[in-house]
XYZ file of N, CA and C in Angstrom:
753
model
N 10.445 30.819 20.434
C 9.040 31.202 20.570
C 8.209 29.995 21.012
N 7.409 30.186 22.050
C 6.595 29.104 22.589
C 5.421 28.790 21.642
N 5.009 27.513 21.632
C 3.897 27.073 20.799
C 2.652 26.970 21.660
N 1.670 27.813 21.362
C 0.441 27.875 22.147
C -0.354 26.574 21.973
N -0.635 25.916 23.094
C -1.197 24.563 23.064
C -2.346 24.429 24.057
N -3.349 23.593 23.705
C -4.419 23.269 24.653
C -4.577 21.754 24.737
N -5.119 21.307 25.873
C -5.379 19.885 26.106
C -6.875 19.708 26.344
N -7.491 18.797 25.588
C -8.926 18.534 25.750
C -9.103 17.045 26.019
N -9.391 16.717 27.278
C -9.467 15.327 27.726
C -10.265 15.301 29.022
N -11.218 14.378 29.141
C -12.056 14.347 30.349
C -11.395 13.644 31.528
N -10.236 12.993 31.314
C -9.555 12.282 32.395
C -8.529 13.194 33.067
N -8.760 13.504 34.335
C -7.872 14.394 35.086
C -6.452 13.855 35.135
N -6.296 12.568 35.445
C -4.958 11.979 35.565
C -4.215 12.008 34.232
N -4.957 11.812 33.155
C -4.335 11.851 31.826
C -3.841 13.257 31.506
N -4.633 14.264 31.859
C -4.209 15.648 31.609
C -2.971 15.991 32.445
N -2.977 15.573 33.704
C -1.830 15.848 34.575
C -0.559 15.180 34.046
N -0.685 13.919 33.629
C 0.478 13.193 33.104
C 1.024 13.878 31.859
N 0.129 14.306 30.968
C 0.549 14.982 29.744
C 1.211 16.318 30.059
N 0.628 17.079 30.970
C 1.215 18.362 31.378
C 2.627 18.185 31.913
N 2.813 17.202 32.784
C 4.130 16.965 33.380
C 5.156 16.568 32.332
N 4.755 15.705 31.409
C 5.688 15.267 30.363
C 6.038 16.410 29.417
N 5.045 17.214 29.056
C 5.312 18.351 28.170
C 6.275 19.333 28.835
N 6.068 19.569 30.109
C 6.918 20.495 30.844
C 8.361 20.020 30.860
N 8.546 18.706 30.986
C 9.909 18.161 31.121
C 10.572 17.902 29.771
N 9.807 17.341 28.816
C 10.403 16.885 27.561
C 10.216 17.862 26.399
N 9.243 18.765 26.493
C 8.930 19.646 25.362
C 8.845 21.100 25.827
N 9.962 21.716 26.167
C 9.947 23.087 26.695
C 9.424 24.122 25.708
N 9.367 23.761 24.424
C 8.857 24.699 23.423
C 7.331 24.822 23.468
N 6.683 23.914 24.201
C 5.226 23.902 24.295
C 4.751 24.733 25.483
N 3.768 25.593 25.239
C 3.143 26.378 26.306
C 1.658 26.025 26.368
N 1.259 25.300 27.401
C -0.148 24.926 27.558
C -0.906 26.115 28.138
N -1.844 26.645 27.354
C -2.559 27.860 27.752
C -3.996 27.582 28.194
N -4.396 26.308 28.170
C -5.752 25.998 28.610
C -6.052 24.519 28.545
N -7.060 24.109 29.321
C -7.514 22.722 29.344
C -9.039 22.704 29.312
N -9.580 21.597 28.778
C -11.031 21.399 28.802
C -11.319 19.915 28.969
N -12.531 19.630 29.503
C -12.885 18.243 29.765
C -13.963 17.719 28.820
N -14.466 18.562 27.915
C -15.539 18.108 27.031
C -15.554 18.881 25.721
N -16.479 18.493 24.856
C -16.568 19.089 23.527
C -16.946 20.560 23.601
N -18.005 20.870 24.354
C -18.481 22.254 24.424
C -17.405 23.191 24.952
N -16.752 22.786 26.050
C -15.687 23.617 26.609
C -14.487 23.695 25.695
N -14.213 22.598 24.975
C -13.080 22.586 24.049
C -13.266 23.541 22.897
N -14.482 23.596 22.353
C -14.780 24.534 21.261
C -14.565 25.966 21.739
N -15.111 26.295 22.900
C -14.972 27.649 23.447
C -13.502 27.984 23.694
N -12.758 27.023 24.243
C -11.339 27.243 24.537
C -10.546 27.520 23.267
N -10.765 26.709 22.244
C -10.021 26.878 20.988
C -10.359 28.224 20.336
N -11.619 28.574 20.328
C -12.011 29.850 19.726
C -11.459 31.040 20.521
N -11.270 30.849 21.821
C -10.794 31.943 22.670
C -9.296 32.173 22.550
N -8.520 31.082 22.558
C -7.055 31.239 22.644
C -6.336 31.029 21.313
N -7.049 30.478 20.300
C -6.452 30.272 18.969
C -5.108 29.522 19.058
N -5.128 28.267 19.515
C -3.872 27.519 19.680
C -3.271 27.093 18.347
N -2.002 26.744 18.390
C -1.320 26.177 17.225
C -1.316 24.649 17.282
N -1.515 24.101 18.506
C -1.474 22.654 18.698
C -2.548 22.261 19.713
N -3.274 21.161 19.409
C -4.323 20.665 20.301
C -4.098 19.181 20.561
N -4.009 18.825 21.844
C -4.033 17.420 22.238
C -5.499 17.081 22.509
N -6.047 16.124 21.759
C -7.486 15.900 21.754
C -7.831 14.440 22.016
N -8.616 14.217 23.078
C -9.140 12.877 23.344
C -10.214 12.566 22.303
N -10.381 11.288 21.956
C -11.385 10.940 20.955
C -12.764 10.792 21.576
N -12.840 10.157 22.754
C -14.134 9.967 23.420
C -14.236 10.861 24.637
N -15.324 11.650 24.694
C -15.575 12.528 25.833
C -17.033 12.418 26.244
N -17.406 12.934 27.417
C -18.768 12.740 27.932
C -19.864 13.266 27.013
N -19.641 14.375 26.328
C -20.694 14.975 25.510
C -20.459 14.817 24.009
N -19.620 13.854 23.640
C -19.379 13.627 22.220
C -17.963 13.145 21.950
N -17.530 13.314 20.715
C -16.198 12.865 20.303
C -15.339 14.047 19.867
N -14.062 13.769 19.691
C -13.171 14.777 19.164
C -13.583 15.246 17.779
N -14.224 14.352 17.009
C -14.689 14.725 15.670
C -15.862 15.696 15.755
N -16.735 15.481 16.754
C -17.832 16.438 16.967
C -17.265 17.830 17.232
N -16.224 17.874 18.049
C -15.582 19.154 18.370
C -15.041 19.822 17.114
N -14.319 19.063 16.301
C -13.715 19.638 15.098
C -14.772 20.143 14.115
N -15.926 19.444 14.054
C -16.995 19.865 13.145
C -17.656 21.170 13.592
N -17.594 21.451 14.867
C -18.226 22.664 15.396
C -17.385 23.916 15.154
N -16.154 23.743 14.709
C -15.263 24.877 14.475
C -15.382 25.350 13.021
N -15.344 26.657 12.789
C -15.440 27.161 11.411
C -14.255 26.734 10.545
N -13.079 26.546 11.167
C -11.910 26.060 10.432
C -10.954 25.386 11.411
N -10.161 24.453 10.881
C -9.144 23.778 11.688
C -7.785 24.240 11.166
N -7.252 25.269 11.794
C -5.975 25.834 11.361
C -4.895 25.582 12.411
N -4.995 24.440 13.065
C -4.008 24.052 14.080
C -3.718 22.563 13.900
N -2.608 22.105 14.424
C -2.271 20.689 14.388
C -3.003 19.968 15.517
N -3.406 18.739 15.250
C -4.096 17.923 16.244
C -3.293 16.660 16.512
N -3.086 16.355 17.786
C -2.531 15.063 18.188
C -3.610 14.373 19.019
N -4.153 13.285 18.491
C -5.160 12.536 19.234
C -4.497 11.749 20.358
N -5.141 11.741 21.514
C -4.663 10.972 22.662
C -5.759 9.971 22.999
N -5.427 8.675 22.962
C -6.476 7.668 23.064
C -6.006 6.413 23.778
N -6.961 5.668 24.298
C -6.684 4.377 24.935
C -7.351 3.263 24.135
N -7.533 3.457 22.846
C -8.256 2.497 22.019
C -7.537 1.157 21.881
N -8.287 0.139 21.422
C -7.744 -1.193 21.226
C -7.047 -1.297 19.868
N -6.594 -2.519 19.530
C -5.789 -2.711 18.332
C -6.544 -2.389 17.053
N -7.823 -2.772 16.970
C -8.595 -2.470 15.763
C -8.671 -0.968 15.530
N -8.953 -0.227 16.603
C -9.060 1.219 16.476
C -7.693 1.837 16.197
N -6.648 1.250 16.754
C -5.293 1.737 16.469
C -4.996 1.601 14.980
N -5.423 0.505 14.367
C -5.257 0.351 12.925
C -6.028 1.425 12.169
N -7.223 1.757 12.650
C -8.017 2.815 12.010
C -7.276 4.136 12.065
N -6.644 4.418 13.193
C -5.882 5.650 13.357
C -4.699 5.668 12.391
N -3.987 4.549 12.303
C -2.833 4.475 11.400
C -3.271 4.613 9.941
N -4.393 3.985 9.594
C -4.899 4.080 8.220
C -5.196 5.526 7.846
N -5.573 6.314 8.817
C -6.001 7.690 8.564
C -4.850 8.686 8.575
N -3.658 8.209 8.913
C -2.448 9.028 8.867
C -2.545 10.289 9.715
N -3.181 10.175 10.882
C -3.219 11.302 11.806
C -2.173 11.093 12.890
N -1.811 12.175 13.567
C -0.867 12.080 14.673
C -1.623 11.603 15.911
N -1.037 10.676 16.651
C -1.725 10.131 17.809
C -0.728 9.678 18.872
N -1.231 9.571 20.100
C -0.487 9.010 21.226
C -1.407 8.042 21.952
N -0.849 6.932 22.399
C -1.627 5.956 23.144
C -1.416 6.143 24.642
N -2.499 5.998 25.402
C -2.413 6.000 26.856
C -2.055 4.591 27.327
N -1.220 4.449 28.346
C -0.480 5.503 29.048
C 0.627 6.066 28.158
N 0.890 7.342 28.316
C 1.798 8.045 27.425
C 3.250 7.620 27.619
N 3.950 7.563 26.489
C 5.387 7.294 26.486
C 6.099 8.605 26.174
N 7.031 9.051 27.010
C 7.667 10.360 26.798
C 8.402 10.486 25.472
N 9.012 9.403 25.015
C 9.749 9.466 23.744
C 8.787 9.584 22.563
N 7.650 8.877 22.652
C 6.643 8.998 21.601
C 6.002 10.386 21.611
N 5.838 10.936 22.802
C 5.308 12.297 22.923
C 6.241 13.292 22.253
N 7.509 13.206 22.539
C 8.491 14.122 21.951
C 8.503 14.005 20.429
N 8.437 12.762 19.920
C 8.429 12.547 18.468
C 7.174 13.139 17.827
N 6.014 12.972 18.486
C 4.764 13.510 17.946
C 4.782 15.029 17.922
N 5.316 15.644 18.983
C 5.406 17.101 19.041
C 6.357 17.613 17.966
N 7.497 16.953 17.806
C 8.461 17.375 16.782
C 7.836 17.316 15.389
N 7.078 16.240 15.131
C 6.428 16.098 13.824
C 5.386 17.189 13.620
N 4.592 17.453 14.650
C 3.551 18.485 14.553
C 4.169 19.851 14.291
N 5.237 20.161 14.995
C 5.913 21.457 14.823
C 6.466 21.586 13.409
N 7.045 20.505 12.894
C 7.633 20.535 11.551
C 6.584 20.764 10.474
N 5.337 20.333 10.741
C 4.272 20.439 9.733
C 3.383 21.668 9.901
N 3.647 22.469 10.926
C 2.745 23.571 11.237
C 2.595 24.589 10.121
N 3.647 24.836 9.383
C 3.584 25.858 8.340
C 3.149 25.304 6.991
N 2.886 23.988 6.942
C 2.468 23.391 5.681
C 0.948 23.436 5.566
N 0.491 23.773 4.389
C -0.939 23.899 4.144
C -1.523 22.527 3.803
N -1.887 21.766 4.842
C -2.425 20.426 4.649
C -3.924 20.409 4.931
N -4.671 19.694 4.110
C -6.113 19.580 4.308
C -6.373 18.461 5.317
N -6.451 18.835 6.588
C -6.561 17.843 7.651
C -7.962 17.264 7.765
N -8.971 17.962 7.247
C -10.348 17.494 7.395
C -10.523 16.099 6.819
N -9.894 15.812 5.681
C -10.015 14.488 5.073
C -9.461 13.411 5.999
N -8.341 13.709 6.667
C -7.754 12.755 7.610
C -8.749 12.438 8.723
N -9.365 13.471 9.276
C -10.295 13.283 10.383
C -11.546 12.523 9.929
N -12.039 12.838 8.725
C -13.222 12.160 8.214
C -12.964 10.669 7.999
N -11.804 10.349 7.437
C -11.452 8.942 7.213
C -11.294 8.217 8.542
N -10.677 8.871 9.512
C -10.510 8.248 10.826
C -11.865 7.957 11.461
N -12.770 8.922 11.426
C -14.085 8.723 12.029
C -14.830 7.584 11.336
N -14.756 7.544 10.017
C -15.441 6.491 9.262
C -14.842 5.120 9.576
N -13.521 5.042 9.637
C -12.871 3.765 9.918
C -13.153 3.285 11.335
N -13.196 4.208 12.296
C -13.512 3.817 13.667
C -14.928 3.257 13.750
N -15.832 3.828 12.983
C -17.219 3.340 12.983
C -17.314 1.957 12.360
N -16.421 1.655 11.417
C -16.480 0.381 10.691
C -15.521 -0.672 11.232
N -14.636 -0.319 12.163
C -13.662 -1.281 12.675
C -14.402 -2.502 13.219
N -13.911 -3.748 12.975
C -12.612 -4.036 12.392
C -12.590 -4.159 10.863
N -13.712 -3.867 10.154
C -13.704 -4.042 8.703
C -12.771 -3.039 8.009
N -12.899 -1.787 8.341
C -12.085 -0.728 7.774
C -12.432 -0.506 6.306
N -12.452 0.727 5.880
C -12.839 1.025 4.502
C -11.764 1.769 3.711
N -11.154 2.752 4.335
C -10.272 3.641 3.573
C -8.919 3.801 4.248
N -7.957 4.213 3.437
C -6.623 4.534 3.933
C -6.181 5.835 3.282
N -5.449 6.642 4.038
C -4.884 7.877 3.479
C -3.425 7.615 3.120
N -3.070 7.922 1.888
C -1.703 7.738 1.405
C -1.115 9.112 1.102
N -0.109 9.484 1.871
C 0.546 10.778 1.672
C 1.799 10.613 0.826
N 1.908 11.387 -0.239
C 3.124 11.424 -1.044
C 3.843 12.738 -0.755
N 4.919 12.988 -1.464
C 5.694 14.199 -1.216
C 4.924 15.465 -1.547
N 3.940 15.361 -2.454
C 3.229 16.580 -2.855
C 1.714 16.436 -2.930
N 1.169 15.324 -2.441
C -0.281 15.162 -2.503
C -0.765 14.143 -1.470
N -2.088 14.059 -1.347
C -2.713 13.130 -0.426
C -3.812 12.382 -1.161
N -3.834 11.061 -1.002
C -4.816 10.230 -1.679
C -5.671 9.499 -0.655
N -6.989 9.598 -0.812
C -7.914 8.823 0.009
C -8.339 7.627 -0.839
N -7.944 6.423 -0.403
C -8.105 5.219 -1.225
C -8.919 4.173 -0.464
N -9.873 3.572 -1.143
C -10.586 2.441 -0.563
C -9.657 1.228 -0.527
N -9.596 0.550 0.603
C -8.666 -0.566 0.767
C -8.932 -1.652 -0.266
N -10.194 -1.902 -0.579
C -10.536 -2.953 -1.542
C -10.008 -2.646 -2.937
N -9.704 -1.360 -3.215
C -9.208 -0.976 -4.539
C -7.696 -1.067 -4.665
N -7.006 -1.400 -3.584
C -5.558 -1.602 -3.668
C -5.296 -2.993 -4.233
N -4.567 -3.055 -5.334
C -4.249 -4.336 -5.980
C -3.006 -4.954 -5.338
N -1.962 -4.145 -5.205
C -0.729 -4.659 -4.605
C 0.166 -3.516 -4.158
N 1.157 -3.864 -3.358
C 2.166 -2.914 -2.891
C 3.537 -3.492 -3.217
N 4.435 -2.633 -3.667
C 5.762 -3.091 -4.086
C 6.847 -2.260 -3.413
N 7.831 -2.943 -2.834
C 8.934 -2.264 -2.156
C 9.791 -1.496 -3.150
N 10.199 -0.293 -2.748
C 11.100 0.541 -3.548
C 12.048 1.221 -2.565
N 13.047 0.450 -2.103
C 13.957 0.865 -1.040
C 13.141 1.251 0.199
N 13.270 2.478 0.702
C 12.506 2.887 1.886
C 11.129 3.441 1.536
N 10.738 3.301 0.294
C 9.423 3.721 -0.174
C 8.599 2.486 -0.553
N 7.298 2.706 -0.747
C 6.427 1.642 -1.240
C 5.569 2.199 -2.367
N 5.510 1.456 -3.466
C 4.655 1.827 -4.596
C 3.326 1.103 -4.442
N 2.242 1.878 -4.377
C 0.902 1.330 -4.207
C 0.194 1.363 -5.553
N -0.265 0.196 -6.031
C -1.008 0.130 -7.284
C -2.476 -0.120 -6.966
N -3.346 0.747 -7.507
C -4.775 0.629 -7.263
C -5.520 0.365 -8.564
N -6.784 0.028 -8.437
C -7.575 -0.306 -9.623
C -8.013 0.918 -10.417
N -7.896 2.097 -9.830
C -8.422 3.284 -10.522
C -7.474 4.477 -10.541
N -6.187 4.272 -10.196
C -5.252 5.395 -10.186
C -3.893 4.955 -10.712
N -3.063 5.951 -10.994
C -1.668 5.689 -11.286
C -0.977 5.246 -10.001
N 0.191 4.587 -10.101
C 0.911 4.160 -8.894
C 1.173 5.332 -7.952
N 1.044 5.073 -6.655
C 1.253 6.083 -5.618
C 2.490 5.699 -4.832
N 3.476 6.597 -4.780
C 4.730 6.321 -4.081
C 4.697 6.965 -2.699
N 4.792 6.137 -1.663
C 4.643 6.582 -0.280
C 5.931 6.307 0.490
N 6.314 7.249 1.330
C 7.566 7.106 2.080
C 7.374 6.270 3.346
N 6.902 5.038 3.154
C 6.829 4.032 4.206
C 7.358 2.734 3.634
N 7.881 1.872 4.493
C 8.416 0.606 4.013
C 7.297 -0.385 3.743
N 7.611 -1.407 2.968
C 6.630 -2.456 2.692
C 6.257 -3.191 3.982
N 7.200 -3.301 4.889
C 6.934 -3.945 6.177
C 5.804 -3.225 6.923
N 5.803 -1.899 6.877
C 4.758 -1.124 7.540
C 3.390 -1.396 6.917
N 3.341 -1.476 5.576
C 2.074 -1.754 4.913
C 1.639 -3.202 5.139
N 2.596 -4.109 5.244
C 2.278 -5.504 5.561
C 1.571 -5.583 6.913
N 2.125 -4.913 7.919
C 1.533 -4.924 9.258
C 0.155 -4.260 9.262
N 0.005 -3.224 8.448
C -1.241 -2.465 8.419
C -2.348 -3.192 7.662
N -2.010 -3.819 6.540
C -3.022 -4.361 5.643
C -3.255 -5.864 5.771
N -2.360 -6.588 6.410
C -2.521 -8.045 6.493
C -3.831 -8.483 7.155
N -4.392 -7.719 8.121
C -5.689 -8.153 8.676
C -6.852 -8.005 7.699
N -6.620 -7.384 6.538
C -7.707 -7.074 5.613
C -7.534 -7.766 4.265
N -6.982 -8.996 4.297
C -6.914 -9.799 3.090
C -5.692 -9.569 2.231
N -4.618 -9.014 2.796
C -3.376 -8.819 2.055
C -2.329 -9.827 2.534
N -1.466 -10.244 1.623
C -0.467 -11.267 1.944
C 0.875 -10.900 1.336
N 1.921 -10.976 2.133
C 3.306 -10.740 1.659
C 3.789 -12.028 0.992
N 3.901 -12.032 -0.316
C 4.271 -13.247 -1.037
C 5.731 -13.243 -1.474
N 6.396 -12.122 -1.243
C 7.780 -11.965 -1.700
C 8.382 -10.822 -0.902
N 9.692 -10.781 -0.818
C 10.349 -9.689 -0.096
C 9.912 -8.327 -0.623
N 9.578 -8.269 -1.911
C 9.242 -6.991 -2.544
C 7.768 -6.825 -2.853
N 6.930 -7.824 -2.531
C 5.541 -7.756 -2.987
C 4.540 -8.136 -1.892
N 3.545 -7.271 -1.726
C 2.389 -7.509 -0.870
C 1.166 -7.413 -1.769
N 0.313 -8.443 -1.779
C -0.816 -8.437 -2.714
C -2.144 -8.538 -1.970
N -3.186 -8.039 -2.638
C -4.555 -8.192 -2.167
C -5.046 -9.556 -2.659
N -5.308 -10.478 -1.733
C -5.702 -11.831 -2.119
C -6.996 -11.847 -2.923
N -7.839 -10.851 -2.731
C -9.084 -10.775 -3.495
C -8.853 -10.395 -4.953
N -7.612 -10.015 -5.292
C -7.278 -9.651 -6.669
C -6.632 -10.817 -7.430
N -6.489 -11.972 -6.773
C -5.829 -13.124 -7.397
C -6.791 -13.854 -8.322
N -6.323 -14.142 -9.558
C -7.093 -14.960 -10.497
C -6.613 -16.407 -10.450
N -5.302 -16.604 -10.621
C -4.751 -17.956 -10.586
C -3.385 -17.950 -9.911
N -3.002 -19.113 -9.412
C -1.655 -19.323 -8.876
C -0.986 -20.395 -9.718
N 0.109 -20.043 -10.359
C 0.866 -20.978 -11.189
C 1.971 -21.591 -10.343
N 1.875 -22.891 -10.110
C 2.799 -23.571 -9.205
C 4.198 -23.641 -9.807
N 5.171 -23.737 -8.932
C 6.564 -23.844 -9.328
C 7.411 -23.879 -8.079
N 8.701 -23.561 -8.188
C 9.564 -23.502 -7.016
C 8.946 -22.573 -5.970
N 8.568 -21.398 -6.417
C 7.786 -20.494 -5.585
C 6.444 -20.278 -6.256
N 6.538 -20.114 -7.569
C 5.333 -19.949 -8.371
C 5.087 -18.507 -8.748
N 4.013 -18.304 -9.490
C 3.624 -16.969 -9.931
C 2.132 -16.767 -9.665
N 1.782 -15.530 -9.323
C 0.383 -15.172 -9.118
C -0.063 -14.288 -10.278
N -1.225 -14.611 -10.839
C -1.831 -13.762 -11.863
C -2.933 -12.950 -11.202
N -2.829 -11.627 -11.309
C -3.798 -10.730 -10.687
C -4.838 -10.262 -11.698
N -5.903 -9.678 -11.211
C -6.997 -9.245 -12.077
C -6.575 -8.179 -13.076
N -5.504 -7.427 -12.757
C -5.024 -6.407 -13.699
C -4.045 -6.999 -14.718
N -3.955 -8.352 -14.743
C -3.135 -9.119 -15.696
C -1.653 -9.128 -15.343
N -1.258 -8.586 -14.222
C 0.137 -8.655 -13.793
C 0.446 -10.035 -13.231
N 1.676 -10.478 -13.450
C 2.152 -11.740 -12.886
C 3.234 -11.409 -11.861
N 3.031 -11.835 -10.611
C 3.906 -11.481 -9.502
C 4.526 -12.751 -8.926
N 5.861 -12.769 -8.727
C 6.505 -13.985 -8.217
C 6.206 -14.230 -6.737
N 6.124 -15.507 -6.385
C 5.993 -15.940 -4.999
C 7.333 -16.545 -4.583
N 7.909 -16.068 -3.496
C 9.189 -16.624 -3.062
C 8.980 -18.015 -2.477
N 10.005 -18.854 -2.602
C 9.902 -20.220 -2.114
C 9.586 -20.308 -0.638
N 10.188 -19.420 0.155
C 9.979 -19.520 1.605
C 8.620 -18.960 2.037
N 7.939 -18.227 1.152
C 6.614 -17.704 1.493
C 5.482 -18.485 0.813
N 5.840 -19.499 0.051
C 4.861 -20.246 -0.737
C 3.785 -20.896 0.145
N 4.207 -21.633 1.181
C 3.237 -22.337 2.032
C 2.326 -21.354 2.767
N 2.914 -20.264 3.223
C 2.137 -19.239 3.923
C 1.090 -18.633 2.992
N 1.495 -18.380 1.754
C 0.583 -17.803 0.766
C -0.562 -18.757 0.447
N -0.251 -20.036 0.208
C -1.285 -21.017 -0.127
C -2.287 -21.152 1.009
N -1.788 -21.170 2.253
C -2.679 -21.278 3.412
C -3.584 -20.052 3.506
N -3.009 -18.872 3.254
C -3.807 -17.638 3.300
C -4.863 -17.631 2.214
N -4.512 -18.136 1.044
C -5.450 -18.184 -0.083
C -6.590 -19.161 0.228
N -6.271 -20.287 0.845
C -7.295 -21.282 1.207
C -8.256 -20.731 2.255
N -7.745 -19.952 3.176
C -8.577 -19.383 4.235
C -9.515 -18.306 3.702
N -9.180 -17.760 2.547
C -9.985 -16.690 1.967
C -11.285 -17.229 1.393
N -11.264 -18.475 0.930
C -12.441 -19.054 0.281
C -13.381 -19.692 1.269
């Protein structure tokens, strides 16, 4: 069964490239309409009731978020297509939405479509994802919030409230100042790359900490860090100099 899909993007070449790739790499997708702006996109979605929408973030008469707000409900999967810079890319990742970067990569397109199809029957509250993304894009490069998806729930967390992250095989345990630990199916390496621009430091193979949560550093071979929640976290010897330099730059 074909998946009814629409493309909303003001760039003609981008729409053509996406159409060609979908035709070749994603035969399960049936593109039933295109639009170049918010107003036309709203009308198109209401008319054809798609299951999947490829949505540009910036358009001549508004944003993709403006479009989503104009709809009575969002009962379809959205894949954002964007040419944003690194700061905005971090905002997108923090918001845990599906996205593709221009120019499009066919393998990334196929992976995004497969993920969207797999999640189509799941009852997920996507509005929170979109709201966090819009807020983070407005605040980039500062960034305010991150969405943490677990196996059975979704948490919207302020980045400043994350105390530390701890590796748990292919999962990461996130400890915050106001919640129980949150177990997320991403590696610590992924969170290191995501959070390091915002005052986080990998001090050990298993530990990523918020430098703003540090009370004292107890020197030693690697040493120990005392955090505001009274936890003591080891610093590995090979990360000691990097950690001290990061701590000095914070003040």
